[in-house]
Structures are given as C-alpha cells and as structure tokens.
C-alpha cells in the first residue's frame, strides 16, 4: 500500500511528529501494513520491526471517520518502540516499560486518543 492511503499520508504524519517531538532525529521507514485476518477479534493498530527498521500501520485505520490525532498517536507510539526498544525485566521481555509510558504521555493528544479508542475502536471494520 505504501505511505499514501486514501485519507492519510503516513510519511507526512511521521515527518511532522519526528520534527515536533524528536528534532528530526528519527530515521525509519513507515508504511501501511497488509490487511490480514489472523483469527483475533481485534487488530494491532501498528507495529515496529527493529530488524527491518519499519513502522507498519494497519490499513483498516485509513478511513475518513478515524481522527488524525488517533493516527498520530499510533505513529508516535511506534516511534517510541524504535527509541526505547525492549527491556528484559525479571527475565521477561518488556516493551511498555514505565520509561515508555512516560514518553508516551508527552504526545499532546495522548488522553484524547485513548478516550476515542475506548469509545470507538469497536466500530472499526476489520
């Protein structure tokens, strides 16, 4: 699918967030992912793969009724995965550490995006 969807240009979103929050220091690829059914009743909104240095955003989010701030929150979240990485704590791999969560709350629309997710995520067709 690339970076340009029907409603959102992921490269533009990434570049804007990179500049605003990270002084343009983040170098990674971003793309819409594949629309795959994996038997789950939910979708993974985004992912970051360290090996390929790529952020993938689920294509079901490329919809007119999804707010830009929600897409931005997902991209910001995945950028943090690149920055923070995984930590081994008590023998277990952790990705959403207290450090990660603290940085995540820096996103200007963090609370707004979480509230929208709680109210509306069930209405996104898989």
PDB file of C-alpha atoms in Angstrom:
ATOM      1  CA  UNK A   1       0.000   0.000   0.000  1.00  0.00           C
ATOM      2  CA  UNK A   2       2.897   2.378   0.587  1.00  0.00           C
ATOM      3  CA  UNK A   3       2.734   5.584   2.609  1.00  0.00           C
ATOM      4  CA  UNK A   4      -0.178   7.319   0.903  1.00  0.00           C
ATOM      5  CA  UNK A   5      -3.568   5.940   1.815  1.00  0.00           C
ATOM      6  CA  UNK A   6      -6.998   7.131   0.754  1.00  0.00           C
ATOM      7  CA  UNK A   7      -7.245   9.539   3.689  1.00  0.00           C
ATOM      8  CA  UNK A   8      -3.850   9.681   5.413  1.00  0.00           C
ATOM      9  CA  UNK A   9      -0.283  10.158   4.211  1.00  0.00           C
ATOM     10  CA  UNK A  10       1.847   8.310   6.753  1.00  0.00           C
ATOM     11  CA  UNK A  11       5.099   9.919   5.604  1.00  0.00           C
ATOM     12  CA  UNK A  12       3.696  13.393   6.236  1.00  0.00           C
ATOM     13  CA  UNK A  13       2.446  12.329   9.672  1.00  0.00           C
ATOM     14  CA  UNK A  14       5.776  10.704  10.544  1.00  0.00           C
ATOM     15  CA  UNK A  15       7.793  13.705   9.346  1.00  0.00           C
ATOM     16  CA  UNK A  16       5.640  16.138  11.327  1.00  0.00           C
ATOM     17  CA  UNK A  17       5.887  14.089  14.548  1.00  0.00           C
ATOM     18  CA  UNK A  18       9.609  13.488  14.027  1.00  0.00           C
ATOM     19  CA  UNK A  19      10.223  17.214  13.757  1.00  0.00           C
ATOM     20  CA  UNK A  20       7.884  18.256  16.585  1.00  0.00           C
ATOM     21  CA  UNK A  21       8.926  15.684  19.189  1.00  0.00           C
ATOM     22  CA  UNK A  22      12.327  14.336  18.143  1.00  0.00           C
ATOM     23  CA  UNK A  23      14.045  17.245  16.339  1.00  0.00           C
ATOM     24  CA  UNK A  24      14.047  15.196  13.119  1.00  0.00           C
ATOM     25  CA  UNK A  25      16.480  12.667  14.603  1.00  0.00           C
ATOM     26  CA  UNK A  26      14.442   9.509  13.925  1.00  0.00           C
ATOM     27  CA  UNK A  27      15.283   7.549  10.810  1.00  0.00           C
ATOM     28  CA  UNK A  28      12.896   4.730   9.984  1.00  0.00           C
ATOM     29  CA  UNK A  29      10.578   3.643   7.193  1.00  0.00           C
ATOM     30  CA  UNK A  30       6.801   3.766   7.558  1.00  0.00           C
ATOM     31  CA  UNK A  31       4.083   2.097   5.523  1.00  0.00           C
ATOM     32  CA  UNK A  32       0.542   0.856   5.641  1.00  0.00           C
ATOM     33  CA  UNK A  33       0.594  -2.828   6.545  1.00  0.00           C
ATOM     34  CA  UNK A  34      -1.243  -5.663   4.889  1.00  0.00           C
ATOM     35  CA  UNK A  35      -4.891  -6.267   5.684  1.00  0.00           C
ATOM     36  CA  UNK A  36      -4.523  -9.738   7.127  1.00  0.00           C
ATOM     37  CA  UNK A  37      -7.029 -11.655   9.197  1.00  0.00           C
ATOM     38  CA  UNK A  38      -5.262 -13.560  11.940  1.00  0.00           C
ATOM     39  CA  UNK A  39      -8.212 -15.003  13.814  1.00  0.00           C
ATOM     40  CA  UNK A  40      -8.148 -12.354  16.535  1.00  0.00           C
ATOM     41  CA  UNK A  41     -11.175 -10.264  17.381  1.00  0.00           C
ATOM     42  CA  UNK A  42      -9.049  -7.141  17.428  1.00  0.00           C
ATOM     43  CA  UNK A  43      -6.458  -5.516  15.218  1.00  0.00           C
ATOM     44  CA  UNK A  44      -2.940  -4.472  16.047  1.00  0.00           C
ATOM     45  CA  UNK A  45      -3.017  -0.784  15.151  1.00  0.00           C
ATOM     46  CA  UNK A  46       0.679  -0.584  14.425  1.00  0.00           C
ATOM     47  CA  UNK A  47       3.995  -2.341  14.811  1.00  0.00           C
ATOM     48  CA  UNK A  48       7.677  -1.550  14.699  1.00  0.00           C
ATOM     49  CA  UNK A  49      10.099  -4.177  13.408  1.00  0.00           C
ATOM     50  CA  UNK A  50      13.650  -3.491  14.529  1.00  0.00           C
ATOM     51  CA  UNK A  51      15.226  -5.924  12.051  1.00  0.00           C
ATOM     52  CA  UNK A  52      13.715  -4.074   9.078  1.00  0.00           C
ATOM     53  CA  UNK A  53      13.573  -0.655  10.806  1.00  0.00           C
ATOM     54  CA  UNK A  54       9.990  -0.172   9.685  1.00  0.00           C
ATOM     55  CA  UNK A  55       6.742   1.020  11.203  1.00  0.00           C
ATOM     56  CA  UNK A  56       3.586  -0.566   9.818  1.00  0.00           C
ATOM     57  CA  UNK A  57       0.130   0.885  10.429  1.00  0.00           C
ATOM     58  CA  UNK A  58      -2.967  -1.292   9.989  1.00  0.00           C
ATOM     59  CA  UNK A  59      -4.792  -0.307   6.772  1.00  0.00           C
ATOM     60  CA  UNK A  60      -8.197  -0.514   8.482  1.00  0.00           C
ATOM     61  CA  UNK A  61      -7.274   2.814  10.098  1.00  0.00           C
ATOM     62  CA  UNK A  62      -7.131   4.589   6.722  1.00  0.00           C
ATOM     63  CA  UNK A  63     -10.720   5.763   6.982  1.00  0.00           C
ATOM     64  CA  UNK A  64     -12.399   9.144   6.855  1.00  0.00           C
ATOM     65  CA  UNK A  65     -14.074   8.592  10.234  1.00  0.00           C
ATOM     66  CA  UNK A  66     -10.770   7.979  12.058  1.00  0.00           C
ATOM     67  CA  UNK A  67      -9.446  11.217  13.589  1.00  0.00           C
ATOM     68  CA  UNK A  68      -5.992  12.393  12.555  1.00  0.00           C
ATOM     69  CA  UNK A  69      -4.932  12.669  16.207  1.00  0.00           C
ATOM     70  CA  UNK A  70      -5.645   8.939  16.639  1.00  0.00           C
ATOM     71  CA  UNK A  71      -3.432   8.002  13.668  1.00  0.00           C
ATOM     72  CA  UNK A  72      -0.756  10.364  15.007  1.00  0.00           C
ATOM     73  CA  UNK A  73      -0.928   8.676  18.404  1.00  0.00           C
ATOM     74  CA  UNK A  74      -0.329   5.267  16.820  1.00  0.00           C
ATOM     75  CA  UNK A  75       2.627   6.532  14.756  1.00  0.00           C
ATOM     76  CA  UNK A  76       4.076   8.295  17.829  1.00  0.00           C
ATOM     77  CA  UNK A  77       3.665   5.078  19.860  1.00  0.00           C
ATOM     78  CA  UNK A  78       5.543   3.061  17.231  1.00  0.00           C
ATOM     79  CA  UNK A  79       8.331   5.662  17.036  1.00  0.00           C
ATOM     80  CA  UNK A  80       8.765   5.172  20.782  1.00  0.00           C
ATOM     81  CA  UNK A  81       9.253   1.441  20.220  1.00  0.00           C
ATOM     82  CA  UNK A  82      12.203   2.324  17.981  1.00  0.00           C
ATOM     83  CA  UNK A  83      13.650   4.718  20.572  1.00  0.00           C
ATOM     84  CA  UNK A  84      13.088   2.755  23.778  1.00  0.00           C
ATOM     85  CA  UNK A  85      13.338  -0.787  22.444  1.00  0.00           C
ATOM     86  CA  UNK A  86      12.630  -3.828  24.577  1.00  0.00           C
ATOM     87  CA  UNK A  87      13.973  -4.277  28.089  1.00  0.00           C
ATOM     88  CA  UNK A  88      14.500  -7.526  29.975  1.00  0.00           C
ATOM     89  CA  UNK A  89      12.971  -7.159  33.442  1.00  0.00           C
ATOM     90  CA  UNK A  90      12.858 -10.122  35.830  1.00  0.00           C
ATOM     91  CA  UNK A  91      13.733 -12.404  32.928  1.00  0.00           C
ATOM     92  CA  UNK A  92      10.838 -11.197  30.780  1.00  0.00           C
ATOM     93  CA  UNK A  93      10.899  -9.046  27.658  1.00  0.00           C
ATOM     94  CA  UNK A  94       9.020  -5.784  28.259  1.00  0.00           C
ATOM     95  CA  UNK A  95       8.188  -3.169  25.642  1.00  0.00           C
ATOM     96  CA  UNK A  96       5.750  -0.929  27.517  1.00  0.00           C
ATOM     97  CA  UNK A  97       8.021  -0.039  30.414  1.00  0.00           C
ATOM     98  CA  UNK A  98       7.481   2.872  32.792  1.00  0.00           C
ATOM     99  CA  UNK A  99      10.000   4.842  30.696  1.00  0.00           C
ATOM    100  CA  UNK A 100       7.971   4.075  27.557  1.00  0.00           C
ATOM    101  CA  UNK A 101       4.678   5.093  29.193  1.00  0.00           C
ATOM    102  CA  UNK A 102       6.186   8.332  30.493  1.00  0.00           C
ATOM    103  CA  UNK A 103       7.357   9.261  26.980  1.00  0.00           C
ATOM    104  CA  UNK A 104       4.018   8.212  25.513  1.00  0.00           C
ATOM    105  CA  UNK A 105       2.186  10.705  27.738  1.00  0.00           C
ATOM    106  CA  UNK A 106       4.240  13.520  26.148  1.00  0.00           C
ATOM    107  CA  UNK A 107       2.133  13.232  22.984  1.00  0.00           C
ATOM    108  CA  UNK A 108      -0.174  16.255  23.021  1.00  0.00           C
ATOM    109  CA  UNK A 109      -3.333  14.264  22.241  1.00  0.00           C
ATOM    110  CA  UNK A 110      -2.486  11.153  24.258  1.00  0.00           C
ATOM    111  CA  UNK A 111      -5.541  11.267  26.552  1.00  0.00           C
ATOM    112  CA  UNK A 112      -7.868  12.333  23.749  1.00  0.00           C
ATOM    113  CA  UNK A 113      -6.689   9.436  21.561  1.00  0.00           C
ATOM    114  CA  UNK A 114      -7.100   6.901  24.400  1.00  0.00           C
ATOM    115  CA  UNK A 115     -10.624   8.163  25.087  1.00  0.00           C
ATOM    116  CA  UNK A 116     -11.540   7.922  21.401  1.00  0.00           C
ATOM    117  CA  UNK A 117     -10.099   4.405  21.301  1.00  0.00           C
ATOM    118  CA  UNK A 118     -12.185   3.302  24.303  1.00  0.00           C
ATOM    119  CA  UNK A 119     -15.385   4.678  22.771  1.00  0.00           C
ATOM    120  CA  UNK A 120     -14.958   3.974  19.071  1.00  0.00           C
ATOM    121  CA  UNK A 121     -12.447   1.224  18.375  1.00  0.00           C
ATOM    122  CA  UNK A 122     -15.149  -1.450  18.277  1.00  0.00           C
ATOM    123  CA  UNK A 123     -16.701   0.304  15.274  1.00  0.00           C
ATOM    124  CA  UNK A 124     -13.628  -0.076  13.025  1.00  0.00           C
ATOM    125  CA  UNK A 125     -14.352  -2.826  10.483  1.00  0.00           C
ATOM    126  CA  UNK A 126     -11.652  -5.491  10.421  1.00  0.00           C
TER     127      UNK A 126
END
